[in-house]
Amino acid sequence: MAFVIRKNSENLIDKLENAGHFRRRFLENCSSFMYVINKINENTGEITQNPIGFYRCKDCMCPICNDIKLYKIKNDLISKIESMDTCNAIFFTISPKRVEIRYIKDLINVLRGTFTKIKNNKFFRNRISGYITCIEFGSITDKNYIHIHMHCVLAMSNSVKGRNFIKNTDFNSIVCDIFDSIASKLKFTPYMVNKIIYEVSCEENYIPVQTNIQSITSISKIIQKMKYILKSKDLENLILSLNRSSLTSFISQIVNMKYVTRGGIFSKSNTKHNISSADFAAEYKNCYLLNRLDTEKYIQKNKEKFLLWKSADTFYSEIGEV
């Protein structure tokens, strides 16, 4: 069983609470309590504590829970890719201009609509065997503008080389036309303002979105791309970089946001549901929750089981199934 633990940053929690996110208790307790099962040695009668997981708050603003979710998705996808005999895929990024934080949700709707139209374009329609998309947050400026873009992987049923592979200029033209039509239909304000500015300034070519496309023909390369697009969202630094007003807006925009979508051969595995959090107690009769102090003592006593992962206060562990 793999899990991540991290001592929560008081600055992070205080800032979220000040911005109107009233789930401090859940965020504060995330990863602070360990679920254990007592195992009895049949020969000696000795009782040992076996960890089976940590309490998770599953809050949309929790960096730990978001990292774990992405980690699980990445592992599932990589195992699928490693079982493939051959690999024909394309990787591309849809990257619009930066927008104010209050338009995050609207921009993501435009991006998702653009991807759906690309997927159904005549060049790709009958060739796609699977897809993955991932929303990524870029930098935030002092004027509270954010750069949001989408990474996409399409698994193709035939070759992605030579004449069978679309040129980047042609692809960019297709994406711009699609983005243009969807943004106009949804009356996406930042896009409409930008377009008017460009028309008034007599620019010859208005490019609403930048993109690039690459062919992938090796298992190792597509795994590399999976690791890249499913990396941590770095929510902690993002949250700490926002002022109170912008953070309040950010929280309202990403509630229930789904960062990753997938389908076809990359669909979620139909495996037994992973037990987590309070479900442990119902599944295991002798399962109980250690308090915060005992959890910290256990970690200190069993340091060899916990390898440093990501940052100084974050740990990653691979402990066998109970």
Coordinates of C-alpha atoms in Angstrom, one line a residue:
M1 CA 0.0 0.0 0.0
A2 CA 1.4 3.4 -1.0
F3 CA 0.7 6.6 0.8
V4 CA 2.0 10.1 1.4
I5 CA 2.1 11.9 4.6
R6 CA 3.0 15.6 5.3
K7 CA 2.8 17.9 8.3
N8 CA 0.5 20.6 7.2
S9 CA 1.7 24.2 6.9
E10 CA 0.0 26.5 9.3
N11 CA 0.5 29.4 6.9
L12 CA -1.3 27.5 4.2
I13 CA -4.3 26.6 6.5
D14 CA -4.5 30.1 8.0
K15 CA -4.5 31.7 4.6
L16 CA -7.3 29.4 3.3
E17 CA -9.4 30.1 6.4
N18 CA -8.9 33.9 6.0
A19 CA -10.0 33.6 2.4
G20 CA -13.3 32.0 3.4
H21 CA -12.5 28.3 3.1
F22 CA -13.9 27.1 6.4
R23 CA -12.6 23.5 6.4
R24 CA -9.6 24.2 8.6
R25 CA -10.2 21.2 10.9
F26 CA -10.2 18.7 7.9
L27 CA -7.1 20.2 6.2
E28 CA -5.2 20.5 9.5
N29 CA -5.9 16.8 10.3
C30 CA -5.1 15.5 6.9
S31 CA -2.2 13.0 7.2
S32 CA -1.8 13.6 10.9
F33 CA -3.6 10.4 12.0
M34 CA -2.6 6.8 11.0
Y35 CA -4.9 3.9 10.7
V36 CA -3.3 0.7 12.1
I37 CA -4.2 -3.0 12.6
N38 CA -2.9 -5.0 15.4
K39 CA -1.4 -8.3 14.2
I40 CA -0.8 -11.1 16.6
N41 CA 2.1 -13.5 16.2
E42 CA 0.6 -17.0 16.5
N43 CA 3.9 -18.4 17.9
T44 CA 4.9 -15.7 20.4
G45 CA 1.6 -13.9 21.0
E46 CA 3.4 -10.6 20.3
I47 CA 1.2 -7.8 19.1
T48 CA 2.6 -5.5 16.4
Q49 CA 1.0 -2.4 14.8
N50 CA 0.6 -2.6 11.0
P51 CA -0.2 0.7 9.2
I52 CA -2.8 0.6 6.5
G53 CA -3.2 4.2 5.7
F54 CA -3.6 7.8 6.9
Y55 CA -6.7 10.0 7.4
R56 CA -7.2 12.1 4.2
C57 CA -9.5 15.2 4.1
K58 CA -10.1 14.9 0.3
D59 CA -10.5 18.7 0.2
C60 CA -10.2 20.4 -3.2
M61 CA -7.6 22.8 -1.8
C62 CA -5.5 20.1 0.0
P63 CA -2.1 19.7 -1.7
I64 CA -1.6 16.3 -0.2
C65 CA -4.9 14.8 -1.4
N66 CA -4.4 16.3 -4.9
D67 CA -0.9 14.9 -5.1
I68 CA -2.2 11.4 -4.1
K69 CA -5.0 11.5 -6.6
L70 CA -2.5 12.4 -9.4
Y71 CA 0.0 9.8 -8.2
K72 CA -2.7 7.0 -8.3
I73 CA -3.8 8.0 -11.8
K74 CA -0.2 8.2 -13.0
N75 CA 0.6 4.7 -11.7
D76 CA -2.6 3.3 -13.2
L77 CA -1.8 4.8 -16.6
I78 CA 1.8 3.8 -16.6
S79 CA 0.9 0.2 -15.9
K80 CA -1.5 0.2 -18.8
I81 CA 1.2 1.7 -21.1
E82 CA 3.8 -0.8 -20.0
S83 CA 1.5 -3.7 -21.0
M84 CA 1.2 -2.3 -24.6
D85 CA 3.0 -4.1 -27.4
T86 CA 3.4 -1.1 -29.6
C87 CA 3.0 2.6 -29.1
N88 CA 1.6 5.1 -31.6
A89 CA 0.5 8.4 -29.9
I90 CA 0.6 12.1 -30.2
F91 CA 1.2 14.6 -27.5
F92 CA 0.1 18.2 -27.7
T93 CA -0.5 21.3 -25.5
I94 CA -3.3 23.9 -25.9
S95 CA -2.0 27.1 -24.4
P96 CA -4.2 30.2 -24.4
K97 CA -3.1 33.6 -23.1
R98 CA -3.2 34.3 -19.4
V99 CA -6.5 35.3 -17.8
E100 CA -7.7 36.8 -14.6
I101 CA -8.3 34.2 -11.8
R102 CA -12.1 34.8 -11.9
Y103 CA -12.2 33.3 -15.4
I104 CA -10.5 30.0 -14.5
K105 CA -13.6 27.9 -14.7
D106 CA -14.8 29.5 -18.0
L107 CA -11.4 29.0 -19.6
I108 CA -11.3 25.4 -18.6
N109 CA -14.8 24.9 -20.2
V110 CA -13.5 26.4 -23.4
L111 CA -10.4 24.2 -23.3
R112 CA -12.4 21.0 -22.7
G113 CA -14.8 21.9 -25.5
T114 CA -11.8 22.6 -27.8
F115 CA -10.3 19.2 -27.0
T116 CA -13.6 17.4 -27.7
K117 CA -13.9 19.1 -31.1
I118 CA -10.2 18.2 -31.9
K119 CA -10.9 14.6 -30.9
N120 CA -13.9 14.5 -33.3
N121 CA -12.1 16.3 -36.1
K122 CA -12.0 14.2 -39.3
F123 CA -8.2 13.8 -39.1
F124 CA -8.4 12.1 -35.7
R125 CA -12.0 10.8 -35.4
N126 CA -11.5 7.2 -36.6
R127 CA -7.9 6.8 -35.5
I128 CA -8.1 7.4 -31.7
S129 CA -8.0 4.4 -29.4
G130 CA -7.6 6.3 -26.1
Y131 CA -7.0 9.8 -24.7
I132 CA -5.8 11.6 -21.6
T133 CA -6.0 15.4 -20.8
C134 CA -4.6 17.2 -17.9
I135 CA -5.2 20.8 -16.8
E136 CA -2.1 22.6 -15.5
F137 CA -1.7 25.9 -13.7
G138 CA 1.1 28.1 -14.7
S139 CA 2.5 31.2 -13.2
I140 CA 0.6 34.0 -11.4
T141 CA 1.6 37.6 -11.9
D142 CA 1.2 40.4 -9.3
K143 CA -1.9 41.5 -11.2
N144 CA -3.5 38.2 -10.4
Y145 CA -3.5 36.8 -13.9
I146 CA -2.9 33.1 -14.3
H147 CA -1.7 31.0 -17.2
I148 CA -3.7 27.8 -17.6
H149 CA -3.1 25.3 -20.3
M150 CA -4.1 21.7 -21.2
H151 CA -1.8 18.8 -22.0
C152 CA -3.3 16.0 -24.2
V153 CA -2.2 12.5 -25.2
L154 CA -4.0 10.7 -28.0
A155 CA -3.3 7.0 -28.5
M156 CA -3.6 6.3 -32.3
S157 CA -4.5 3.0 -34.0
N158 CA -2.1 3.6 -36.9
S159 CA 1.2 5.3 -37.7
V160 CA 2.0 8.8 -36.5
K161 CA 5.0 9.3 -38.8
G162 CA 5.4 10.7 -42.3
R163 CA 2.3 11.6 -44.3
N164 CA 0.2 10.0 -41.5
F165 CA 1.3 12.7 -39.1
I166 CA -0.3 16.2 -39.2
K167 CA 2.0 19.2 -39.5
N168 CA 2.2 21.6 -36.6
T169 CA 1.1 24.6 -38.7
D170 CA -2.0 22.7 -39.9
F171 CA -2.8 21.5 -36.4
N172 CA -2.4 25.0 -34.9
S173 CA -4.8 26.3 -37.6
I174 CA -7.4 23.7 -36.7
V175 CA -7.1 24.3 -33.0
C176 CA -7.3 28.1 -33.4
D177 CA -10.5 27.8 -35.5
I178 CA -12.1 25.5 -32.9
F179 CA -11.1 27.6 -29.9
D180 CA -12.4 30.7 -31.8
S181 CA -15.8 29.1 -32.4
I182 CA -16.3 27.7 -28.9
A183 CA -15.1 30.9 -27.1
S184 CA -17.4 33.0 -29.2
K185 CA -20.4 30.6 -28.6
L186 CA -19.8 30.6 -24.8
K187 CA -19.1 34.4 -24.9
F188 CA -15.8 34.0 -23.1
T189 CA -15.2 37.6 -22.1
P190 CA -11.3 37.7 -22.0
Y191 CA -11.1 36.2 -25.5
M192 CA -13.7 38.5 -26.9
V193 CA -11.9 41.6 -25.4
N194 CA -8.5 40.4 -26.8
K195 CA -10.0 39.8 -30.2
I196 CA -11.5 43.3 -30.4
I197 CA -8.2 44.8 -29.3
Y198 CA -6.3 42.9 -32.1
E199 CA -8.9 43.9 -34.7
V200 CA -8.7 47.6 -33.7
S201 CA -4.9 47.5 -33.7
C202 CA -5.1 46.1 -37.3
E203 CA -3.1 43.0 -36.5
E204 CA -3.0 40.7 -39.6
N205 CA -3.2 37.4 -37.7
Y206 CA -5.0 36.9 -34.4
I207 CA -3.8 33.7 -32.7
P208 CA -6.0 33.0 -29.7
V209 CA -4.1 29.9 -28.6
Q210 CA -0.6 28.5 -29.0
T211 CA 0.0 24.8 -29.6
N212 CA 2.5 22.2 -30.6
I213 CA 2.2 18.6 -31.5
Q214 CA 4.7 15.7 -31.3
S215 CA 4.6 12.1 -32.4
I216 CA 5.4 9.3 -29.9
T217 CA 6.4 5.9 -31.0
S218 CA 8.1 4.4 -28.0
I219 CA 6.8 3.1 -24.6
S220 CA 9.5 4.9 -22.7
K221 CA 8.7 8.3 -24.3
I222 CA 5.0 8.1 -23.6
I223 CA 5.7 7.1 -20.0
Q224 CA 8.0 10.2 -19.8
K225 CA 5.1 12.3 -21.0
M226 CA 2.8 10.8 -18.4
K227 CA 5.1 11.6 -15.6
Y228 CA 5.5 15.2 -16.9
I229 CA 1.8 16.0 -17.3
L230 CA 0.7 14.3 -14.1
K231 CA 3.2 16.0 -11.9
S232 CA 2.2 17.8 -8.7
K233 CA 0.0 20.8 -9.2
D234 CA 2.1 22.6 -6.5
L235 CA -1.1 24.0 -5.0
E236 CA 0.7 25.0 -1.8
N237 CA 2.9 27.6 -3.5
L238 CA 0.0 28.7 -5.7
I239 CA -2.2 29.3 -2.7
L240 CA 0.6 31.1 -0.7
S241 CA 1.3 33.4 -3.7
L242 CA -2.3 34.8 -3.8
N243 CA -3.7 37.7 -1.9
R244 CA -7.0 37.2 0.1
S245 CA -9.3 38.5 -2.6
S246 CA -7.7 36.4 -5.4
L247 CA -7.6 33.3 -3.2
T248 CA -11.3 33.6 -2.5
S249 CA -11.9 33.8 -6.2
F250 CA -9.5 30.9 -6.9
I251 CA -11.3 28.7 -4.3
S252 CA -14.7 29.3 -5.8
Q253 CA -13.4 28.5 -9.3
I254 CA -11.7 25.1 -8.6
V255 CA -14.3 23.5 -6.4
N256 CA -15.1 20.0 -7.8
M257 CA -12.6 20.6 -10.6
K258 CA -11.5 17.5 -12.5
Y259 CA -7.9 17.9 -13.5
V260 CA -7.6 14.7 -15.5
T261 CA -10.0 13.2 -18.1
R262 CA -9.3 9.9 -19.9
G263 CA -11.0 7.4 -22.1
G264 CA -10.6 4.4 -24.5
I265 CA -7.6 2.2 -23.6
F266 CA -6.7 4.8 -20.9
S267 CA -10.0 4.5 -19.1
K268 CA -10.0 3.9 -15.3
S269 CA -9.2 0.3 -14.4
N270 CA -12.2 -1.7 -13.2
T271 CA -10.4 -2.9 -10.1
K272 CA -11.7 -3.3 -6.6
H273 CA -12.2 0.1 -5.0
N274 CA -9.2 1.2 -2.9
I275 CA -10.2 1.5 0.7
S276 CA -9.3 4.8 2.3
S277 CA -9.9 7.0 5.3
A278 CA -12.9 6.1 7.5
D279 CA -13.6 3.0 5.2
F280 CA -10.8 1.2 7.0
A281 CA -12.7 0.9 10.2
A282 CA -15.7 -0.7 8.5
E283 CA -13.5 -3.2 6.5
Y284 CA -11.2 -4.3 9.4
K285 CA -12.8 -5.0 12.8
N286 CA -9.5 -4.5 14.7
C287 CA -8.5 -1.3 12.8
Y288 CA -8.2 1.9 14.8
L289 CA -6.9 5.4 14.4
L290 CA -3.8 6.5 16.3
N291 CA -3.8 10.0 17.7
R292 CA -1.5 12.7 16.3
L293 CA 1.2 12.2 18.9
D294 CA 1.3 8.4 18.5
T295 CA 1.3 8.7 14.7
E296 CA 4.4 11.0 15.0
K297 CA 6.0 8.5 17.4
Y298 CA 5.4 5.6 15.0
I299 CA 6.9 7.5 12.1
Q300 CA 10.0 8.4 14.1
K301 CA 10.4 4.9 15.4
N302 CA 10.0 3.4 11.9
K303 CA 12.0 5.9 9.8
E304 CA 13.4 3.2 7.6
K305 CA 9.9 2.6 6.2
F306 CA 9.5 6.2 5.1
L307 CA 11.7 7.6 2.4
L308 CA 12.0 11.4 1.8
W309 CA 9.7 12.3 -1.0
K310 CA 9.3 15.7 -2.8
S311 CA 10.1 18.0 0.1
A312 CA 11.5 18.0 3.6
D313 CA 8.2 17.5 5.3
T314 CA 6.7 15.0 2.8
F315 CA 7.2 11.2 2.9
Y316 CA 6.4 8.5 0.5
S317 CA 6.1 4.9 1.6
E318 CA 5.7 1.5 -0.1
I319 CA 4.4 -0.8 2.7
G320 CA 3.1 -4.2 1.6
E321 CA -0.6 -5.0 1.6
V322 CA -2.0 -6.0 5.0

